[in-house]
Tab-separated table of C-alpha atoms and ligand atoms in Angstrom:
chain	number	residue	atom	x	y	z
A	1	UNK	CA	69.414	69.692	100.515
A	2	UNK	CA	68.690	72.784	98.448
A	3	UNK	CA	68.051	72.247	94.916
A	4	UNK	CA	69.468	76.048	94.139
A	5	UNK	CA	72.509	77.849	95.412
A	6	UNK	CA	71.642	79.652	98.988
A	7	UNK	CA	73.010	82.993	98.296
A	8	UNK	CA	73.926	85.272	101.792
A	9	UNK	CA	74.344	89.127	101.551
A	10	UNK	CA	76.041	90.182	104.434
A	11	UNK	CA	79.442	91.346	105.789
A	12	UNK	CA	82.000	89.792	107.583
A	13	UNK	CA	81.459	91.970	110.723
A	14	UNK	CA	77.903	92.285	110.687
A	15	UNK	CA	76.161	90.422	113.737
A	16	UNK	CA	72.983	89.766	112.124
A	17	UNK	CA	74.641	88.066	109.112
A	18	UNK	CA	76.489	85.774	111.399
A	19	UNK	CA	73.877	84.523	113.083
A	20	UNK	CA	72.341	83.787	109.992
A	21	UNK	CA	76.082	82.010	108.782
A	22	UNK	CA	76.383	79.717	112.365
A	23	UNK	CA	72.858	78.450	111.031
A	24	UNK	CA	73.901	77.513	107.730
A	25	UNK	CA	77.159	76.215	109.224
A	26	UNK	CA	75.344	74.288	112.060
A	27	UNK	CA	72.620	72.077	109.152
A	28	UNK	CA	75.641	71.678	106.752
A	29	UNK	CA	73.195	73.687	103.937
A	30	UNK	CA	75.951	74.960	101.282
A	31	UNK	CA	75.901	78.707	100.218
A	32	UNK	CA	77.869	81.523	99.071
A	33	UNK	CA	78.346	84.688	100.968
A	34	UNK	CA	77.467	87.795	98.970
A	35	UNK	CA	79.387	90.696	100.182
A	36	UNK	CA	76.864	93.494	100.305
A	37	UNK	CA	78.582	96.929	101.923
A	38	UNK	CA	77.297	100.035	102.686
A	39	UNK	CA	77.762	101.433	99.263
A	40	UNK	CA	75.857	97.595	97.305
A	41	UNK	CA	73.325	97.973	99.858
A	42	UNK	CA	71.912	101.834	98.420
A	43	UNK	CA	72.274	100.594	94.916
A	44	UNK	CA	69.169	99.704	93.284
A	45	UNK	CA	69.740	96.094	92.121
A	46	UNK	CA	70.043	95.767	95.895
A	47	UNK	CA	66.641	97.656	97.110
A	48	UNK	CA	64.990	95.081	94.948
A	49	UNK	CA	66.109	92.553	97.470
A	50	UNK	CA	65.093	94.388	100.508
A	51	UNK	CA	63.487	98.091	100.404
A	52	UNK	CA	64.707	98.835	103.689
A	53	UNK	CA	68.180	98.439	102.440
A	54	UNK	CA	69.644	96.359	105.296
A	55	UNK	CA	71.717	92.807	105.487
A	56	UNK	CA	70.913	89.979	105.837
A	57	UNK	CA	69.334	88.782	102.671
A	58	UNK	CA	69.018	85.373	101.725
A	59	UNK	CA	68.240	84.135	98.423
A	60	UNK	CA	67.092	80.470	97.973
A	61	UNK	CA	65.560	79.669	94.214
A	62	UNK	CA	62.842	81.911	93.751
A	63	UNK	CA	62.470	82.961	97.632
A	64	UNK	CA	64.117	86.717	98.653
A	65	UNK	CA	64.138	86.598	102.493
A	66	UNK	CA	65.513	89.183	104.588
A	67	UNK	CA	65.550	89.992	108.092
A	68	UNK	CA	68.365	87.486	110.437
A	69	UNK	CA	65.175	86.157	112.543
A	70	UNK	CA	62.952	85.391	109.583
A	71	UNK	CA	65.615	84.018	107.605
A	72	UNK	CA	66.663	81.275	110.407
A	73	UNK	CA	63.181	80.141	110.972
A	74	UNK	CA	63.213	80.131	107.192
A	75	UNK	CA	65.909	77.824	107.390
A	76	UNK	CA	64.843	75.515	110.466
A	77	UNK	CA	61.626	75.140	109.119
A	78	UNK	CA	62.683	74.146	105.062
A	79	UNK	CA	65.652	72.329	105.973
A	80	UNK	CA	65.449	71.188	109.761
A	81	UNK	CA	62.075	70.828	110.889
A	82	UNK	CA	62.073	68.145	113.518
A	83	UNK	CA	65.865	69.644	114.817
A	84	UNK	CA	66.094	71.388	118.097
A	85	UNK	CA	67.080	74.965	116.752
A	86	UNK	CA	63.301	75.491	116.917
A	87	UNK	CA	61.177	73.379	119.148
A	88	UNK	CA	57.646	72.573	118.346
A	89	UNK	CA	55.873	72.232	121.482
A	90	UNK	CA	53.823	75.626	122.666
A	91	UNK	CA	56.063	76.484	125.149
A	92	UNK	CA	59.223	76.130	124.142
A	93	UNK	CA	58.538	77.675	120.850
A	94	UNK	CA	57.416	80.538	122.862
A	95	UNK	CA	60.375	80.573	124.784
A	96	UNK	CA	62.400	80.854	121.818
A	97	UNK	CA	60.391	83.533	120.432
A	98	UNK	CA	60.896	85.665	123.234
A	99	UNK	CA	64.656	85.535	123.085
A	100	UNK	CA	64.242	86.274	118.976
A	101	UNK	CA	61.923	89.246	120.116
A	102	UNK	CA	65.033	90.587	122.911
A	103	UNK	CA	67.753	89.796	120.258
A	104	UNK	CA	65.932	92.226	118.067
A	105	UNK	CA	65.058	94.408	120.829
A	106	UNK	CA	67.391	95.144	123.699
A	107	UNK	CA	70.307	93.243	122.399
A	108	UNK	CA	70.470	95.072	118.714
A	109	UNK	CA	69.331	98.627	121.004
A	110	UNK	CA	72.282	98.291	123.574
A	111	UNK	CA	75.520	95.792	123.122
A	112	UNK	CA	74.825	96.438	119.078
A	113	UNK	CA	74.415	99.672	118.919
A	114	UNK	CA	77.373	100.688	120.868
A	115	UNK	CA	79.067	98.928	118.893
A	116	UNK	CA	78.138	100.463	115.661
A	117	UNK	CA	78.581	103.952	117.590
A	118	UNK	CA	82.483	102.961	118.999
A	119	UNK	CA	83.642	100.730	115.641
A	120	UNK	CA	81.446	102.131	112.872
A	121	UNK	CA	81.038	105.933	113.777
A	122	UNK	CA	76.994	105.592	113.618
A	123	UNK	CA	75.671	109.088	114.925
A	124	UNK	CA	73.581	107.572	117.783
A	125	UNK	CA	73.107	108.222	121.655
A	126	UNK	CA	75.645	106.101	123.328
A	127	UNK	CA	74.091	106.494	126.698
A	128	UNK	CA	70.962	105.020	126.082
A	129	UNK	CA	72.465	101.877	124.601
A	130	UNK	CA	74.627	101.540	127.508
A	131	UNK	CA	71.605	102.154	129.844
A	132	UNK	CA	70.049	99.095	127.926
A	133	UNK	CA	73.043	97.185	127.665
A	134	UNK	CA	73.175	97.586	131.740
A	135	UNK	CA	69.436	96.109	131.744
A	136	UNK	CA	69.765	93.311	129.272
A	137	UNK	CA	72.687	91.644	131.144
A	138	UNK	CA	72.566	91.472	134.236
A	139	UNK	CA	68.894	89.909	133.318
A	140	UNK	CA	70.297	87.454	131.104
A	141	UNK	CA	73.070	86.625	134.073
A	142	UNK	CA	70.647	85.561	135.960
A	143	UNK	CA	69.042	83.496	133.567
A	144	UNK	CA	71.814	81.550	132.566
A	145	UNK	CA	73.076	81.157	136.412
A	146	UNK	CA	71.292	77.916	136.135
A	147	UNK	CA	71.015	76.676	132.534
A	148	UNK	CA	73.492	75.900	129.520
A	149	UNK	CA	71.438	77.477	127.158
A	150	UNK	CA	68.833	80.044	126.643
A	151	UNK	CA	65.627	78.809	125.955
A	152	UNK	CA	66.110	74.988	126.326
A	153	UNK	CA	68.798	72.388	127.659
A	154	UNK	CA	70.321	72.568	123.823
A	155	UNK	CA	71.519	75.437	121.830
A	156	UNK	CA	68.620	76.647	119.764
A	157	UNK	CA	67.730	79.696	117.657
A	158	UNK	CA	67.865	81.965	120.870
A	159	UNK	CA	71.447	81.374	120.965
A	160	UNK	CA	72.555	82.046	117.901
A	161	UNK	CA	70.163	85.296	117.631
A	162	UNK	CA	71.881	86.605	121.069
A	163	UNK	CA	75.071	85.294	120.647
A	164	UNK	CA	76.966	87.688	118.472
A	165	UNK	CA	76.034	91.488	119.268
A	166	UNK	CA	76.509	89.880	123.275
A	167	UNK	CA	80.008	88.459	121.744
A	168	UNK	CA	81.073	91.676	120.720
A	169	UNK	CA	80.143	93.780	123.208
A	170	UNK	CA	83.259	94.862	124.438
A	171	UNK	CA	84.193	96.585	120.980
A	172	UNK	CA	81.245	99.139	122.082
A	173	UNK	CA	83.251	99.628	125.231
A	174	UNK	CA	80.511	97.541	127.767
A	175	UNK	CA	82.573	94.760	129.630
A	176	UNK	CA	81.378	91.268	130.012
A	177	UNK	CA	83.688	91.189	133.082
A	178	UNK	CA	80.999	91.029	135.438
A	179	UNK	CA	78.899	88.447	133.816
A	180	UNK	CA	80.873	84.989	134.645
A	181	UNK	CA	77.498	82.665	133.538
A	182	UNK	CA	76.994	85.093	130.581
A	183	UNK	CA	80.594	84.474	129.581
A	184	UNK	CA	80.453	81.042	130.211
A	185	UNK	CA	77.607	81.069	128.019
A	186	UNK	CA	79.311	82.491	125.306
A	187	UNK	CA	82.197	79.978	124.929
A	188	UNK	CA	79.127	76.989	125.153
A	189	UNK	CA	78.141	78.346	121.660
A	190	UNK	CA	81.727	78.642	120.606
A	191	UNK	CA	82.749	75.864	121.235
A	192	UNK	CA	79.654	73.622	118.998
A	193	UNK	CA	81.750	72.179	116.368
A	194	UNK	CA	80.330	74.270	113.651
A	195	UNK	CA	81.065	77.592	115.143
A	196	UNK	CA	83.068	80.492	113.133
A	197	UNK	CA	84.235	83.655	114.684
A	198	UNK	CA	83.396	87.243	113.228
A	199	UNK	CA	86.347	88.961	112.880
A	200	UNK	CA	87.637	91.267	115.434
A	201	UNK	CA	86.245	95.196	114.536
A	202	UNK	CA	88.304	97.913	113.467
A	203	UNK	CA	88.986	99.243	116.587
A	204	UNK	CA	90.549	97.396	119.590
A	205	UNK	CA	88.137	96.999	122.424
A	206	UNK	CA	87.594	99.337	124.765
A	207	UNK	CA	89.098	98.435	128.519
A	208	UNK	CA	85.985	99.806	130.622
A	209	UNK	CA	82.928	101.500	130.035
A	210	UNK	CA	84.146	105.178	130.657
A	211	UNK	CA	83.873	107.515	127.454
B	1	LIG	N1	65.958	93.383	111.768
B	1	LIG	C1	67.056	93.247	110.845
B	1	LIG	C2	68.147	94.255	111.186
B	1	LIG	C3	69.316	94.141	110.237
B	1	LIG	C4	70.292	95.293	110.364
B	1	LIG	O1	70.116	96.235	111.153
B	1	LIG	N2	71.354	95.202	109.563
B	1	LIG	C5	72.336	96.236	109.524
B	1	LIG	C6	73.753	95.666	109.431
B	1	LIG	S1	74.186	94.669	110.793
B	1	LIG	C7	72.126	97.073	108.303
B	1	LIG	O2	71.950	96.540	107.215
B	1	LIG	N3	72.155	98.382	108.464
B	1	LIG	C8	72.033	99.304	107.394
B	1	LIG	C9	70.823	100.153	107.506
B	1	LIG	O3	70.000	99.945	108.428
B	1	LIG	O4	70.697	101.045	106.672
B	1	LIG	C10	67.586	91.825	110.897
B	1	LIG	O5	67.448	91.153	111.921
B	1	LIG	O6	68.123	91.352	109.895
């Protein structure tokens, strides 16, 4: 157990604080959630915490931690070291790693970013996160034709990295309807018993990908 409050700046609808939340949720670590919107996050007191000016953050005693990825292996590795959010062995830490690397990588560059662009007005080329959007999925359909989870036979910090950006995808107007296993998928991690929803975006979802 933590001998200091954990302290989370995030929002409620950002995907990369959530992931960071279903962690905290799934080792039963308490913390408060710091609200930090766009307007905190430029102030000064909150460049202290991270230069680059972006959520999550996580405090714990004297540690300032930000970045989602970092913080979870933060997390696994203080609190949960012999758990199976991050395996030990050579190659199924690697395995997790490279689902940390695409969650940062083609799922934050397509599915995210859309999203941002449709629900959050971010000036950005909606085109070229569909195109990688329409790379990223039908890849990870096939990878989860034949397994539960993505980097092991139990939920581990792949799936909670992926999970919500893939969630949400539909509130950047690119459907999940095609993806059955990916769906499936999804409603594996929702249904873990400590599991909490973001709440739906501004906008309703789009029905199809047209513009
Ligand atoms: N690599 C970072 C990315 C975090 C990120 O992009 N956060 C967004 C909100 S979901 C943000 O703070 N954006 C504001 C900005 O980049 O100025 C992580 O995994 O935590």
């Amino acid at each position: 157990m933590p001998s200091s409050e954990i302290v989370l700046h995030g929002t409620a609808l950002s995907g990369h604080a959530h992931r960071v939340e279903l962690l905290l949720r799934a080792l039963d670590l308490p913390y408060r959630f710091e609200p930090a919107p766009a307007a905190v996050r430029q102030g000064a007191a909150f460049r202290k915490l991270n230069p680059l000016g972006q959520i999550p953050v996580l405090q714990d005693g004297t540690l300032t931690l930000a970045d989602s990825n970092a913080i979870m292996v933060y997390l696994v590795k203080r609190y949960a070291p012999e758990s199976h959010w991050l395996p030990d062995d050579p190659v199924s830490a690697a395995l997790v790693q490279r689902w940390l690397s695409i969650a940062a990588g083609e799922v934050m560059h397509g599915p995210a970013m859309a999203r941002m662009i449709v629900q959050f007005g971010l000036q950005d080329d909606r085109g070229r996160a569909k195109g990688i959007a329409a790379r990223l999925l039908p890849f990870m359909e096939q990878h989860l034709s034949d397994r539960d989870f993505l980097a092991a036979d139990n939920p581990t910090l792949a799936d909670l990295a992926c999970y919500s950006y893939v969630a949400h995808a539909p509130e950047g107007g690119i459907s999940l309807e095609t993806y059955p296993a990916v769906r499936r998928w999804l409603a594996r991690v929702e249904a873990l018993p400590f599991f909490k929803p973001i709440p739906p975006s501004p906008l309703p979802e789009l029905d199809h990908d047209d513009d």
